[in-house]
Coordinates of C-alpha atoms and ligand atoms in Angstrom, one line a residue:
X1147 CA 90.6 152.4 67.1
X1148 CA 89.5 152.8 63.7
X1149 CA 89.7 155.0 61.2
X1150 CA 86.6 155.4 58.9
X1151 CA 84.6 157.7 56.9
X1152 CA 81.9 159.2 59.4
X1153 CA 82.7 162.3 61.2
X1154 CA 85.3 161.6 63.9
X1155 CA 83.2 164.0 66.6
X1156 CA 79.8 162.2 65.5
X1157 CA 81.4 158.9 66.5
X1158 CA 82.6 160.7 69.9
X1159 CA 79.5 161.5 70.4
X1160 CA 78.0 158.1 69.5
X1161 CA 80.8 156.5 72.0
X1162 CA 79.8 158.7 74.6
X1163 CA 75.8 158.4 74.1
X1164 CA 75.3 154.8 73.1
X1165 CA 78.5 152.4 74.2
X1166 CA 76.2 149.3 73.3
X1167 CA 75.6 150.2 69.6
X1168 CA 79.2 152.1 69.4
X1169 CA 80.5 148.5 69.8
X1170 CA 78.5 147.1 67.8
X1171 CA 79.3 149.1 65.1
X1172 CA 83.2 148.7 66.0
X1173 CA 82.8 145.0 65.9
X1174 CA 81.1 145.1 62.6
X1175 CA 83.7 147.0 60.7
X1176 CA 86.2 144.6 62.2
X1177 CA 84.0 141.3 60.9
X1178 CA 83.9 143.1 57.8
X1179 CA 87.5 143.9 57.2
X1180 CA 88.3 140.8 58.7
X1181 CA 86.7 138.4 56.6
X1182 CA 85.7 138.2 53.1
X1183 CA 81.9 139.0 51.7
X1184 CA 80.9 136.2 49.6
X1185 CA 77.3 136.9 49.5
X1186 CA 76.2 137.7 45.3
X1187 CA 73.8 140.5 46.6
X1188 CA 76.3 141.8 49.1
X1189 CA 79.2 144.9 48.4
X1190 CA 81.5 147.4 50.1
X1191 CA 80.1 150.8 48.7
X1192 CA 81.8 153.9 47.4
X1193 CA 83.3 155.5 50.6
X1194 CA 81.7 159.0 49.3
X1195 CA 78.2 156.9 49.9
X1196 CA 78.8 156.6 53.8
X1197 CA 79.7 160.6 53.9
X1198 CA 75.5 161.2 52.1
X1199 CA 74.4 158.4 54.4
X1200 CA 75.0 160.4 57.5
X1201 CA 73.9 163.8 55.9
X1202 CA 71.6 165.9 56.6
X1203 CA 69.5 165.2 53.9
X1204 CA 68.4 162.7 56.0
X1205 CA 66.4 165.4 58.1
X1206 CA 64.1 166.5 54.7
X1207 CA 60.9 165.5 53.9
X1208 CA 60.1 165.6 50.2
X1209 CA 57.5 164.6 49.1
X1210 CA 56.7 164.7 45.3
X1211 CA 59.3 165.4 42.5
X1212 CA 61.8 167.7 42.0
X1213 CA 60.1 171.3 41.0
X1214 CA 56.7 169.6 42.4
X1215 CA 56.9 169.5 46.0
X1216 CA 54.4 169.8 49.0
X1217 CA 56.7 171.0 51.2
X1218 CA 59.0 174.2 51.2
X1219 CA 63.1 174.1 51.4
X1220 CA 63.5 172.0 48.3
X1221 CA 66.6 173.8 46.4
X1222 CA 69.1 171.0 47.3
X1223 CA 66.8 167.8 47.5
X1224 CA 65.7 169.2 43.6
X1225 CA 69.3 169.5 42.7
X1226 CA 70.1 165.9 43.7
X1227 CA 67.1 163.9 42.8
X1228 CA 67.2 165.5 39.5
X1229 CA 70.7 164.7 39.5
X1230 CA 70.1 161.4 40.2
X1231 CA 67.6 160.9 37.6
X1232 CA 69.4 162.5 34.4
X1233 CA 72.7 160.4 35.3
X1234 CA 70.4 157.0 35.8
X1235 CA 68.9 157.8 32.7
X1236 CA 72.9 158.3 31.0
X1237 CA 74.3 155.1 32.6
X1238 CA 71.2 152.5 31.6
X1239 CA 70.3 154.5 28.2
X1240 CA 66.7 154.9 30.1
X1241 CA 64.4 157.5 28.9
X1242 CA 62.8 157.8 32.4
X1243 CA 64.1 156.9 36.0
X1244 CA 62.6 157.1 39.1
X1245 CA 65.0 156.8 42.0
X1246 CA 62.9 156.8 45.2
X1247 CA 62.3 153.3 45.8
X1248 CA 63.4 152.7 48.9
X1249 CA 64.6 149.2 48.4
X1250 CA 64.2 146.3 45.9
X1251 CA 60.5 145.1 47.0
X1252 CA 58.9 148.2 46.8
X1253 CA 60.2 148.7 43.3
X1254 CA 59.1 146.0 42.0
X1255 CA 55.7 146.4 43.6
X1256 CA 55.7 149.6 42.7
X1257 CA 55.8 148.9 39.1
X1258 CA 52.9 145.9 39.5
X1259 CA 50.9 148.4 40.7
X1260 CA 51.5 150.9 38.3
X1261 CA 51.1 149.2 35.3
X1262 CA 48.3 146.7 36.3
X1263 CA 45.4 145.6 38.0
X1264 CA 45.1 143.7 40.7
X1265 CA 43.9 140.0 39.8
X1266 CA 45.8 140.6 36.8
X1267 CA 48.7 137.8 35.8
X1268 CA 52.3 138.2 36.6
X1269 CA 54.9 135.9 35.1
X1270 CA 58.3 135.4 37.0
X1271 CA 61.1 133.3 37.7
X1272 CA 60.4 130.7 40.2
X1273 CA 62.1 131.5 43.9
X1274 CA 62.7 128.0 44.4
X1275 CA 64.3 127.8 41.2
X1276 CA 66.6 131.2 41.5
X1277 CA 63.8 133.5 41.3
X1278 CA 63.1 136.9 43.4
X1279 CA 60.5 136.8 46.4
X1280 CA 59.1 140.2 44.5
X1281 CA 58.4 138.0 41.9
X1282 CA 55.7 136.0 43.0
X1283 CA 56.9 133.7 45.6
X1284 CA 53.7 132.4 47.1
X1285 CA 54.3 133.4 50.8
X1286 CA 55.1 137.4 49.7
X1287 CA 51.8 139.8 50.3
X1288 CA 51.8 140.2 46.1
X1289 CA 50.6 137.1 45.6
X1290 CA 47.1 137.5 47.5
X1291 CA 46.8 140.4 45.0
X1292 CA 48.4 140.0 41.4
X1293 CA 48.1 136.2 39.7
X1294 CA 51.4 134.7 39.9
X1295 CA 52.5 132.3 37.3
X1296 CA 56.2 130.5 38.0
X1297 CA 58.6 129.7 35.2
X1298 CA 61.3 127.6 36.1
X1299 CA 64.8 126.1 35.1
X1300 CA 65.3 122.2 33.8
X1301 CA 66.5 119.5 35.7
X1302 CA 69.6 118.6 35.6
X1303 CA 71.1 121.6 33.6
X1304 CA 69.4 124.4 35.7
X1305 CA 69.1 126.1 33.0
X1306 CA 65.9 128.3 31.6
X1307 CA 64.4 126.5 28.5
X1308 CA 62.6 129.0 26.1
X1309 CA 60.4 126.8 24.7
X1310 CA 58.8 126.2 28.1
X1311 CA 58.7 129.8 28.8
X1312 CA 56.7 130.3 25.7
X1313 CA 54.4 127.9 26.1
X1314 CA 53.5 129.2 29.6
X1315 CA 53.1 132.8 28.1
X1316 CA 50.7 131.5 25.6
X1317 CA 48.6 129.1 27.8
X1318 CA 48.3 132.1 30.9
X1319 CA 48.8 135.3 28.9
X1320 CA 50.2 137.4 31.7
X1321 CA 49.9 141.1 31.4
X1322 CA 54.0 141.3 32.3
X1323 CA 56.5 138.9 31.9
X1324 CA 59.6 139.4 34.3
X1325 CA 63.1 138.2 33.8
X1326 CA 65.3 138.6 36.8
X1327 CA 66.8 136.5 39.3
X1328 CA 68.7 136.3 43.0
X1329 CA 70.6 133.0 42.1
X1330 CA 70.4 132.4 38.5
X1331 CA 74.0 131.9 37.0
X1332 CA 73.5 132.5 33.6
X1333 CA 72.6 135.2 31.8
X1334 CA 69.7 135.9 30.3
X1335 CA 68.2 135.7 26.5
X1336 CA 67.1 139.0 26.4
X1337 CA 65.6 139.0 23.2
X1338 CA 64.4 135.8 23.2
X1339 CA 62.0 136.7 26.1
X1340 CA 61.1 140.3 24.0
X1341 CA 60.2 137.6 21.6
X1342 CA 57.8 135.6 24.0
X1343 CA 56.2 138.9 25.3
X1344 CA 55.2 140.5 21.7
X1345 CA 53.6 137.1 20.9
X1346 CA 51.6 136.9 24.3
X1347 CA 50.9 140.6 24.0
X1348 CA 52.8 141.1 27.6
X1349 CA 54.4 143.9 29.0
X1350 CA 58.2 142.9 29.4
X1351 CA 60.1 144.2 32.4
X1352 CA 64.0 142.6 33.5
X1353 CA 64.9 143.2 37.1
X1354 CA 68.8 143.3 37.7
X1355 CA 69.0 144.4 40.9
X1356 CA 71.9 141.6 41.2
X1357 CA 73.4 142.8 37.9
X1358 CA 73.3 146.5 37.8
X1359 CA 76.1 147.6 38.2
X1360 CA 77.6 144.8 35.6
X1361 CA 75.0 146.9 33.3
X1362 CA 76.2 149.8 34.4
X1363 CA 80.0 148.6 33.8
X1364 CA 79.1 147.5 30.4
X1365 CA 80.3 144.2 31.3
X1366 CA 77.0 142.3 30.5
X1367 CA 74.0 143.3 28.6
X1368 CA 71.5 145.9 29.0
X1369 CA 68.1 144.5 28.9
X1370 CA 66.8 148.4 27.5
X1371 CA 68.7 147.8 24.7
X1372 CA 66.4 145.1 23.9
X1373 CA 63.2 147.4 24.2
X1374 CA 62.5 146.3 27.4
X1375 CA 59.4 148.4 28.8
X1376 CA 60.4 148.3 32.5
X1377 CA 64.2 147.5 34.3
X1378 CA 64.3 147.4 37.9
X1379 CA 67.7 147.9 39.9
X1380 CA 69.0 147.7 43.3
X1381 CA 71.5 150.3 44.0
X1382 CA 73.6 148.4 46.7
X1383 CA 74.5 145.5 45.3
X1384 CA 76.9 145.1 42.3
X1385 CA 75.9 148.9 42.1
X1386 CA 78.1 150.1 45.3
X1387 CA 75.7 152.5 46.3
X1388 CA 73.3 153.4 48.6
X1389 CA 70.7 150.3 49.9
X1390 CA 67.2 151.3 47.9
X1391 CA 65.6 151.2 44.4
X1392 CA 65.7 152.6 41.0
X1393 CA 63.1 152.2 38.1
X1394 CA 63.9 153.0 34.4
X1395 CA 61.1 152.6 32.3
X1396 CA 59.9 153.9 28.6
X1397 CA 58.6 157.6 28.7
X1398 CA 54.8 156.5 28.1
X1399 CA 55.2 154.8 31.4
X1400 CA 56.7 157.2 33.5
X1401 CA 54.1 159.0 34.7
X1402 CA 52.3 155.7 36.3
X1403 CA 55.3 154.8 37.3
X1404 CA 56.0 157.8 39.4
X1405 CA 52.8 157.8 40.8
X1406 CA 52.6 154.3 41.6
X1407 CA 56.1 155.1 43.5
X1408 CA 54.6 158.5 45.0
X1409 CA 51.7 158.8 46.4
X1410 CA 50.7 155.3 45.9
X1411 CA 53.4 153.0 47.8
X1412 CA 55.9 155.7 49.7
X1413 CA 55.6 158.7 51.2
X1414 CA 58.5 161.1 51.8
X1415 CA 61.4 159.7 49.7
X1416 CA 65.0 159.2 51.8
X1417 CA 66.7 162.4 50.6
X1418 CA 70.2 161.2 51.9
X1419 CA 69.6 158.1 50.4
X1420 CA 68.6 160.0 46.9
X1421 CA 72.0 162.1 47.0
X1422 CA 73.8 158.6 47.8
X1423 CA 72.2 157.5 44.4
X1424 CA 73.1 160.7 42.8
X1425 CA 77.1 160.5 43.1
X1426 CA 76.9 156.5 42.5
X1427 CA 75.8 157.6 39.3
X1428 CA 78.2 159.5 38.9
X1429 CA 81.2 157.2 40.1
X1430 CA 80.3 153.9 38.2
X1431 CA 80.7 156.3 34.5
X1432 CA 84.6 156.1 35.8
X1433 CA 87.1 154.2 33.7
X1434 CA 87.8 152.6 36.7
X1435 CA 84.4 151.2 37.3
X1436 CA 84.3 149.7 34.1
X1437 CA 87.3 147.8 34.9
X1438 CA 85.7 146.8 38.2
X1439 CA 82.8 145.5 36.1
X1440 CA 84.9 143.7 34.1
X1441 CA 86.7 142.0 36.9
X1442 CA 84.0 140.8 38.7
X1443 CA 82.9 138.2 35.9
X1444 CA 86.8 137.3 35.3
X1445 CA 87.2 136.2 39.1
X1446 CA 83.7 134.7 39.1
X1447 CA 85.2 132.5 36.0
X1448 CA 88.3 131.9 38.0
X1449 CA 86.4 130.8 41.0
X1450 CA 84.1 128.5 39.1
X1451 CA 87.4 126.9 37.0
X1452 CA 89.1 126.1 40.7
X1453 CA 85.9 124.7 42.1
X1454 CA 85.2 122.3 39.3
X1455 CA 88.6 121.2 39.3
X1456 CA 88.3 120.5 42.7
X1457 CA 85.5 118.5 42.6
X1458 CA 82.6 120.7 43.4
X1459 CA 78.9 120.5 41.6
X1460 CA 77.9 124.1 40.3
X1461 CA 74.5 124.3 39.4
X1462 CA 74.9 124.8 35.3
X1463 CA 77.9 123.6 35.7
X1464 CA 79.6 127.5 35.7
X1465 CA 78.8 130.8 35.4
X1466 CA 78.4 133.4 33.1
X1467 CA 77.5 136.6 35.4
X1468 CA 79.3 137.2 38.8
X1469 CA 77.7 134.3 41.3
X1470 CA 78.1 131.0 41.6
X1471 CA 76.0 127.9 43.0
X1472 CA 77.1 124.8 44.4
X1473 CA 75.2 122.0 45.1
X1474 CA 77.0 120.6 48.6
X1475 CA 74.6 117.9 49.1
X1476 CA 75.8 115.9 46.1
X1477 CA 79.5 117.3 46.2
X1478 CA 80.6 116.7 49.7
X1479 CA 77.7 115.1 51.4
X1480 CA 76.2 118.2 53.6
X1481 CA 73.7 120.6 53.0
X1482 CA 74.1 124.1 52.6
X1483 CA 73.4 125.5 56.5
X1484 CA 76.4 123.2 58.0
X1485 CA 78.7 124.8 55.1
X1486 CA 77.6 128.0 55.6
X1487 CA 78.4 127.5 59.6
X1488 CA 81.7 126.3 58.4
X1489 CA 83.0 128.7 56.2
X1490 CA 81.4 131.5 58.3
X1491 CA 84.3 130.5 61.0
X1492 CA 87.3 130.6 59.0
X1493 CA 86.2 134.3 57.7
X1494 CA 84.2 133.3 54.3
X1495 CA 80.5 134.9 54.6
X1496 CA 77.9 133.6 52.0
X1497 CA 74.6 131.8 52.2
X1498 CA 72.5 128.8 51.7
X1499 CA 70.5 128.3 49.0
X1500 CA 68.3 125.8 47.4
X1501 CA 69.6 124.4 44.1
X1502 CA 66.1 123.9 41.5
X1503 CA 63.8 121.2 42.6
X1504 CA 65.4 120.5 46.3
X1505 CA 64.6 117.9 48.2
X1506 CA 65.7 119.2 51.1
X1507 CA 63.7 122.8 52.9
X1508 CA 64.7 126.5 52.9
X1509 CA 66.6 126.3 56.2
X1510 CA 68.6 123.3 55.3
X1511 CA 69.2 123.4 51.5
X1512 CA 71.3 121.6 49.6
X1513 CA 73.3 124.4 48.5
X1514 CA 75.7 127.4 48.7
X1515 CA 75.5 130.5 46.9
X1516 CA 78.3 133.1 46.2
X1517 CA 79.4 135.7 43.9
X1518 CA 82.7 138.0 43.6
X1519 CA 81.2 142.2 43.4
X1520 CA 82.4 142.8 47.0
X1521 CA 85.9 140.9 47.1
X1522 CA 86.8 142.7 43.5
X1523 CA 85.9 145.7 45.5
X1524 CA 88.6 145.2 48.0
X1525 CA 90.9 144.7 44.6
X1526 CA 91.5 141.2 45.1
X1527 CA 91.9 139.3 41.6
X1528 CA 92.0 136.0 40.2
X1529 CA 95.0 134.4 42.4
X1530 CA 93.1 135.3 45.4
X1531 CA 89.6 133.8 44.0
X1532 CA 92.0 130.7 43.4
X1533 CA 92.8 130.7 47.1
X1534 CA 89.8 131.3 48.3
X1535 CA 88.2 128.6 46.1
X1536 CA 90.8 126.2 48.0
X1537 CA 89.9 127.2 51.7
X1538 CA 86.3 126.6 50.3
X1539 CA 87.3 123.0 49.2
X1540 CA 89.0 122.0 52.4
X1541 CA 86.5 123.3 54.5
X1542 CA 83.2 121.6 52.3
X1543 CA 85.3 118.3 52.5
X1544 CA 86.0 118.7 56.7
X1545 CA 83.6 121.1 58.1
X1546 CA 83.6 119.3 61.0
X1547 CA 87.6 119.7 61.4
X1548 CA 88.1 122.7 64.1
X1549 CA 91.8 122.6 64.1
X1550 CA 91.6 122.6 60.4
X1551 CA 89.3 126.2 60.5
X1552 CA 91.5 127.6 63.2
X1553 CA 94.3 127.5 61.0
X1554 CA 91.9 128.6 57.8
X1555 CA 90.6 131.2 59.6
X1556 CA 94.4 132.7 59.7
X1557 CA 94.7 132.3 56.2
X1558 CA 92.1 134.6 54.9
X1559 CA 92.4 137.3 58.4
X1560 CA 96.1 137.3 56.6
X1561 CA 94.8 137.6 52.7
X1562 CA 91.9 140.2 54.0
X1563 CA 94.7 142.4 55.5
X1564 CA 96.1 142.9 52.4
X1565 CA 92.9 143.8 50.6
X1566 CA 91.3 146.7 53.0
X1567 CA 87.9 147.4 52.6
X1568 CA 87.0 150.8 50.4
X1569 CA 86.3 153.3 53.4
X1570 CA 87.8 151.0 56.3
X1571 CA 90.8 151.0 57.8
X1572 CA 91.1 149.3 60.9
X1573 CA 94.8 149.5 61.9
X1574 CA 96.3 146.8 63.6
X1575 CA 96.9 148.9 67.0
X1576 CA 93.5 149.9 68.1
X1577 CA 94.7 152.2 70.8
X1578 CA 93.5 149.8 73.5
X1579 CA 96.2 147.5 73.5
X1580 CA 93.8 144.8 72.8
X1581 CA 93.7 145.1 68.6
X1582 CA 90.4 144.4 68.5
X1583 CA 88.7 147.7 67.9
X1584 CA 86.5 147.8 70.4
X1585 CA 86.5 151.3 71.3
X1586 CA 87.5 150.7 74.9
X1587 CA 90.6 153.2 75.0
Ligands
LIG1016 N1 68.4 139.7 49.4 C1 69.1 139.6 48.2 C2 69.8 138.9 47.6 O1 70.2 138.1 48.3 O2 69.3 138.3 46.5 C3 67.7 139.6 47.4 O3 66.9 140.1 47.8

């Protein structure tokens, strides 16, 4: 059996009432424990987060904001939301915080509707060059409502050319410019974007969803220190909190942003999520968390160094943050989907990814994307990054060699055993005799 942070009594009830979902849960614990998570947007949350996500705050409707709700019984929900807001403001040096967004896309959509009118122009990074769906990808609903102009990275450097961003901004005069990405391995020139927005007369927003924990921990720059009008971040990536999103902004935008989140976009906030955000915002202020944030970057550097030495082609030639993108097509002659599948077989989870100007389609792209936040949460350091990079290199050179993959699977499993996932403790003896944590005992 597993020894997890849920209440044992609740788990027992689940096992009795829904064995199918119970088994899936046990298997997922085992998958997360015995393999290593390298998807850069994923992480292992703080154990305290499980306690709150599984709590009675799940039961409460709290439309409105602290002190101004539509339903009664809000004395405890007001406490947690006020704590979450005040702590978020302190962590990110923000004048205002809204902590009710259900996740990343609604969070960014709430900013657009709060500050702009339908038909207004927004400039964001092209999804196929590292931007995010919610920054105006043609498939998103937002692209039917706002006009999006997309800046790209340069080929072959993979870097953003600020002069080109400026030219585009002066040509289209967007009402809002967004700095933010989901697969750009470099730090943004926040000051440079601020200058461009001032010249173009645009509001300026940073979406730091991937980087939230690294900014909170002081390892990367904080866009709000450069006078950004709005900053958004999801709370479950490098921040290690619950799934969710928060909007941080200047005081002058507090009212339109709050109104846009509720009642504009959402009804009742998920108060179990808000409670977990409050605790997350306390935990990220510790010295241990600051050391974690720094180590995420040190680990990414160690990973990059080893991969480059092994002949991998890294988009932009390296990384300045927590993530890396390998062009598997040029370096190893395989597409990202083949690489993803083969790496899955050895217990390394990452994702296939488009590279800038990819000649291949999204489901068979030319690259893979991965990062170090989750591995670092397990306590892994540079030596383990080196070992993981070497396993990856062997897989990428011979993705069809099943004997090799089986051998490497064991190496990954052995390594993972030394670094338990925070909040999960799977013992070798599951009680049923098979050692699999399947719940059949
Ligand atoms: N799915 C997230 C990512 O992987 O970057 C963003 O929404």
